[in-house]
XYZ file of C-alpha atoms in Angstrom:
356
model
C 26.356 28.527 316.604
C 30.003 28.307 315.588
C 31.646 31.713 315.244
C 34.341 32.492 312.716
C 37.594 33.129 314.575
C 39.624 35.148 312.130
C 42.665 35.340 314.424
C 42.978 31.573 314.479
C 42.626 31.459 310.723
C 45.409 33.993 310.246
C 47.877 31.991 312.344
C 47.599 28.946 310.064
C 50.289 28.753 307.381
C 49.784 27.075 303.993
C 52.603 24.607 304.623
C 51.236 23.684 308.067
C 47.950 21.949 307.184
C 45.475 21.592 310.030
C 41.771 20.795 310.167
C 40.138 23.521 312.265
C 36.586 22.143 312.399
C 34.776 20.355 315.223
C 34.307 16.956 313.544
C 37.743 15.623 314.421
C 36.597 12.036 315.056
C 34.805 11.478 311.740
C 36.301 8.867 309.439
C 37.503 10.062 306.050
C 35.582 8.478 303.156
C 35.429 8.931 299.399
C 32.581 8.311 296.979
C 32.815 8.460 293.193
C 30.102 8.844 290.561
C 31.094 8.399 286.925
C 28.252 9.091 284.535
C 26.993 10.450 281.273
C 23.598 10.475 279.573
C 23.721 6.718 278.936
C 25.755 5.119 281.718
C 26.423 5.375 285.459
C 29.045 3.800 287.700
C 29.248 4.299 291.443
C 32.210 3.464 293.699
C 32.793 3.674 297.443
C 35.600 2.870 299.895
C 38.447 2.785 297.387
C 42.019 3.999 297.575
C 43.388 7.109 295.914
C 45.740 4.919 293.899
C 42.691 3.337 292.212
C 41.408 6.629 290.803
C 43.220 6.017 287.506
C 41.217 2.828 287.163
C 37.813 4.421 287.781
C 37.936 7.980 286.434
C 36.734 8.299 282.852
C 37.869 11.398 280.994
C 34.968 11.109 278.525
C 32.323 11.292 281.281
C 31.456 13.442 284.278
C 33.287 12.400 287.455
C 32.008 13.498 290.870
C 34.252 12.702 293.822
C 32.553 13.383 297.143
C 34.834 13.342 300.204
C 33.578 13.121 303.799
C 35.890 13.914 306.715
C 38.755 16.413 306.675
C 40.720 15.338 309.744
C 42.968 12.804 307.933
C 45.701 15.152 306.738
C 47.910 12.543 305.049
C 44.963 11.100 303.127
C 43.991 14.558 301.888
C 47.587 15.211 300.906
C 47.546 12.102 298.714
C 44.367 13.335 296.977
C 45.968 16.767 296.572
C 49.071 15.218 295.033
C 47.031 13.102 292.611
C 45.033 16.060 291.281
C 47.938 18.532 291.665
C 45.921 20.750 293.973
C 47.762 23.844 295.156
C 48.797 23.788 298.818
C 46.982 27.068 299.413
C 43.710 25.560 298.183
C 44.142 22.478 300.367
C 44.754 24.736 303.364
C 41.547 26.633 302.611
C 39.649 23.347 302.383
C 40.852 22.238 305.821
C 40.578 25.642 307.480
C 36.836 25.838 308.101
C 36.939 29.341 309.612
C 37.752 30.972 306.297
C 35.343 33.275 304.527
C 33.328 32.036 301.548
C 35.332 32.732 298.415
C 35.931 31.900 294.758
C 39.332 31.367 293.150
C 40.183 30.394 289.609
C 43.273 29.155 287.861
C 43.848 27.677 284.437
C 43.182 24.155 285.731
C 40.834 24.628 288.704
C 37.864 26.618 289.869
C 37.830 26.619 293.683
C 34.681 27.460 295.614
C 34.006 27.102 299.337
C 30.731 27.863 301.062
C 29.107 27.664 304.494
C 26.166 25.272 304.620
C 23.730 26.349 307.337
C 20.818 24.508 308.945
C 18.788 25.148 312.127
C 19.369 23.019 315.212
C 16.334 20.991 316.221
C 14.635 22.205 319.435
C 17.164 25.013 319.790
C 17.783 28.619 318.760
C 21.270 27.712 317.501
C 22.425 27.252 313.906
C 24.529 24.377 312.583
C 27.375 25.406 310.266
C 29.464 23.214 307.990
C 31.991 24.307 305.403
C 31.793 22.596 302.016
C 34.468 23.139 299.374
C 34.451 22.389 295.643
C 37.227 21.944 293.092
C 36.072 21.993 289.491
C 38.282 20.976 286.583
C 37.656 19.593 283.119
C 35.289 16.622 283.566
C 35.832 16.358 287.344
C 34.148 17.898 290.373
C 35.556 17.216 293.849
C 33.440 18.142 296.879
C 34.845 18.210 300.406
C 32.482 17.862 303.392
C 33.394 17.891 307.067
C 31.117 14.919 307.779
C 28.604 12.625 306.110
C 25.296 14.460 305.796
C 22.060 14.524 303.788
C 22.752 17.715 301.831
C 23.184 15.945 298.490
C 21.106 12.772 298.954
C 18.415 13.917 296.528
C 21.058 14.827 293.941
C 22.551 11.331 294.144
C 19.075 9.921 293.563
C 18.581 12.197 290.568
C 21.835 10.862 289.109
C 20.882 7.254 289.799
C 17.376 7.603 288.380
C 18.385 9.887 285.486
C 15.983 12.555 286.702
C 16.321 16.095 285.378
C 19.242 17.471 283.386
C 22.110 16.468 285.653
C 23.081 13.348 283.638
C 22.905 15.278 280.380
C 25.157 18.113 281.563
C 28.818 18.334 282.530
C 30.597 18.828 285.851
C 30.012 22.599 285.844
C 26.237 22.016 285.880
C 26.728 19.522 288.728
C 28.497 22.285 290.687
C 25.461 24.521 290.118
C 23.089 21.792 291.351
C 25.144 21.213 294.511
C 25.368 24.936 295.265
C 21.626 25.241 294.695
C 21.033 22.466 297.262
C 23.180 24.311 299.797
C 21.321 27.548 299.163
C 18.051 25.724 299.835
C 19.425 25.151 303.339
C 19.638 28.932 303.725
C 15.946 29.170 302.869
C 15.117 26.424 305.386
C 17.141 28.189 308.092
C 15.622 31.560 307.286
C 12.096 30.129 307.356
C 12.813 28.544 310.735
C 14.119 31.861 312.064
C 11.041 33.669 310.747
C 8.729 31.213 312.542
C 10.554 31.884 315.800
C 10.517 35.610 315.070
C 6.731 35.564 314.749
C 6.524 33.698 318.060
C 8.759 36.283 319.735
C 6.697 39.177 318.387
C 3.552 37.634 319.905
C 5.294 36.921 323.209
C 6.664 40.462 323.434
C 3.070 41.758 323.277
C 1.869 39.422 326.026
C 4.642 39.182 328.586
C 7.359 41.498 329.979
C 9.608 38.518 330.804
C 13.300 39.494 330.282
C 13.902 36.021 328.785
C 12.037 37.249 325.696
C 14.574 40.037 325.250
C 17.417 37.507 325.549
C 15.840 35.387 322.792
C 15.375 38.477 320.625
C 19.081 39.264 320.926
C 19.952 35.624 320.177
C 17.956 35.668 316.946
C 19.428 39.052 316.053
C 22.841 37.347 316.210
C 21.507 34.518 314.026
C 20.241 36.932 311.370
C 23.549 38.804 311.425
C 25.393 35.510 310.989
C 23.179 34.574 308.049
C 23.849 37.956 306.497
C 27.622 37.627 306.981
C 27.464 34.197 305.336
C 25.403 35.242 302.317
C 27.229 38.485 301.419
C 30.509 36.775 300.368
C 28.457 34.077 298.625
C 26.647 36.782 296.658
C 29.965 38.363 295.695
C 31.439 35.017 294.629
C 28.422 34.163 292.484
C 28.666 37.564 290.859
C 32.359 36.979 290.132
C 31.536 33.745 288.285
C 30.150 35.888 285.461
C 33.617 37.320 284.848
C 35.004 33.815 284.213
C 33.232 33.834 280.866
C 35.405 36.691 279.571
C 38.741 36.498 281.419
C 40.090 33.467 279.477
C 41.618 31.835 282.572
C 39.383 28.901 283.504
C 37.705 27.594 280.356
C 36.045 24.362 281.521
C 32.584 25.901 281.941
C 30.038 25.744 279.150
C 28.534 29.057 278.089
C 24.924 28.079 278.812
C 25.800 27.164 282.418
C 26.482 30.785 283.393
C 22.749 31.525 283.294
C 22.211 28.931 286.043
C 24.770 30.624 288.276
C 23.035 33.934 287.575
C 19.918 32.366 289.123
C 21.894 31.515 292.245
C 23.128 35.091 292.415
C 19.522 36.289 292.228
C 18.597 33.903 295.059
C 21.360 35.345 297.221
C 19.951 38.840 296.654
C 16.469 37.636 297.606
C 17.844 36.081 300.787
C 19.613 39.292 301.773
C 16.492 41.360 301.156
C 14.413 39.004 303.279
C 17.001 39.050 306.069
C 16.971 42.856 306.087
C 13.172 42.788 306.345
C 13.260 40.226 309.157
C 15.875 42.210 311.070
C 13.576 45.225 310.810
C 10.752 43.136 312.302
C 13.085 41.949 315.029
C 14.035 45.543 315.802
C 10.330 46.386 316.003
C 9.768 43.512 318.439
C 12.655 44.761 320.574
C 11.332 48.333 320.523
C 7.825 47.139 321.371
C 9.201 45.161 324.309
C 10.972 48.221 325.701
C 7.929 50.397 325.004
C 5.704 47.953 326.877
C 8.160 47.914 329.777
C 8.262 51.715 329.820
C 4.469 51.950 329.613
C 4.085 49.501 332.489
C 6.573 51.491 334.572
C 4.728 54.716 333.759
C 1.443 53.163 334.848
C 3.012 52.082 338.136
C 4.511 55.531 338.721
C 1.186 57.189 337.855
C -0.648 55.003 340.388
C 1.913 55.720 343.087
C 1.781 59.456 342.321
C -2.002 59.536 342.577
C -1.933 57.643 345.869
C 0.740 60.002 347.173
C -1.258 63.069 346.022
C -4.378 61.789 347.799
C -2.544 61.260 351.075
C -0.732 64.628 351.042
C -3.715 66.651 352.451
C -4.568 63.815 354.838
C -1.011 63.797 356.099
C -1.231 67.570 356.567
C -4.397 67.242 358.681
C -2.851 64.482 360.759
C 0.225 66.643 361.220
C -1.852 69.547 362.472
C -3.650 67.390 365.004
C -0.409 65.856 366.075
C 0.862 69.196 367.471
C 0.701 69.723 371.247
C -1.657 72.747 371.442
C -3.701 73.203 374.575
C -6.707 74.704 372.764
C -8.051 72.814 369.748
C -11.604 73.832 368.707
C -12.640 70.320 367.658
C -11.501 68.714 370.925
C -14.319 70.333 372.927
C -16.994 69.174 370.522
C -18.765 65.873 370.996
C -18.617 65.040 367.250
C -15.287 66.697 366.487
C -13.514 63.426 365.682
C -16.267 62.308 363.321
C -16.322 65.699 361.646
C -12.595 65.607 360.899
C -12.789 62.023 359.588
C -15.719 62.953 357.369
C -13.843 65.951 356.028
C -10.854 63.742 355.234
C -13.117 61.263 353.443
C -14.705 64.058 351.381
C -11.242 65.326 350.424
C -10.276 61.862 349.145
C -13.503 61.474 347.153
C -13.203 64.975 345.733
C -9.620 64.385 344.580
C -10.522 61.067 342.933
C -13.418 62.735 341.052
C -11.124 65.563 339.974
C -8.448 63.139 338.735
C -11.071 61.155 336.829
C -12.379 64.254 335.088
C -8.836 65.195 334.077
C -8.318 61.582 332.865
C -5.208 61.104 334.898
C -6.175 57.469 335.406
């Protein structure tokens, strides 16, 4: 799991653009969808200079960019759309917190897309940024992925409302797809949580405790990722009244309200799962303590049984000249029998007191 290093993020200056992610060898690519309710055009592998030729101001234009390591290429895109240098820095700095910014021309939104790692307890994290303006939505991804494949197919096949709506609805659909990844990750974590709860009841292996702590970190990371997303989705409602960014249709705000509700549901479920994880951890320690108590109880009982026997042995180990039992033919057997009766009597007494 990639941790957010805030110190590194603070050292980066807006005029010193640098990609801070891990996908530094991925090629930068650009894909363009131009569509409305009646027509669709799709373009790939074209130059920024050709955007004037392809973008249609009367339709919805979705520019999807993969790869953020080509700084000069991103600068050319920024210059074409007149993107503020601060926004471009936030796009390339993948350690930044999820946030929403609005201006008169742009609505900027960045978000962490999270998915579980196959056959591992780790979580994959990728930052995805969006720039929304009148008729145009630009999405920035660190690498080519399958997050939006089904949305592309919906556009191509004219499925659902996406072709009938504008770019603000497309932003909602893309954010909804990313939030589905949170549900997938959370479901995966819950499956592993159930497995850990069962294991903690069956085995005292310390590896179980290590896995519990690992998943506690994962749930905390999910929570830290969703809280700023919840706040940003809540802030979208204020756009309707602040008269700054006016490129969103009024009926689209209800869709973003649904996303805000989903973020609240995710946080509630995470809190519940963290409570279950805490219970699993407490049960593990309780089982360990109970096992230790059982061991100490057994050792105490054994020690208590041998205390009188040790006393008798100690008495007969003293160098006295006259010992009554020494002159008797069955003295040895008598003492051994007495010791045996003492042991049996103590065991019966302990059983009646339910000490074991």
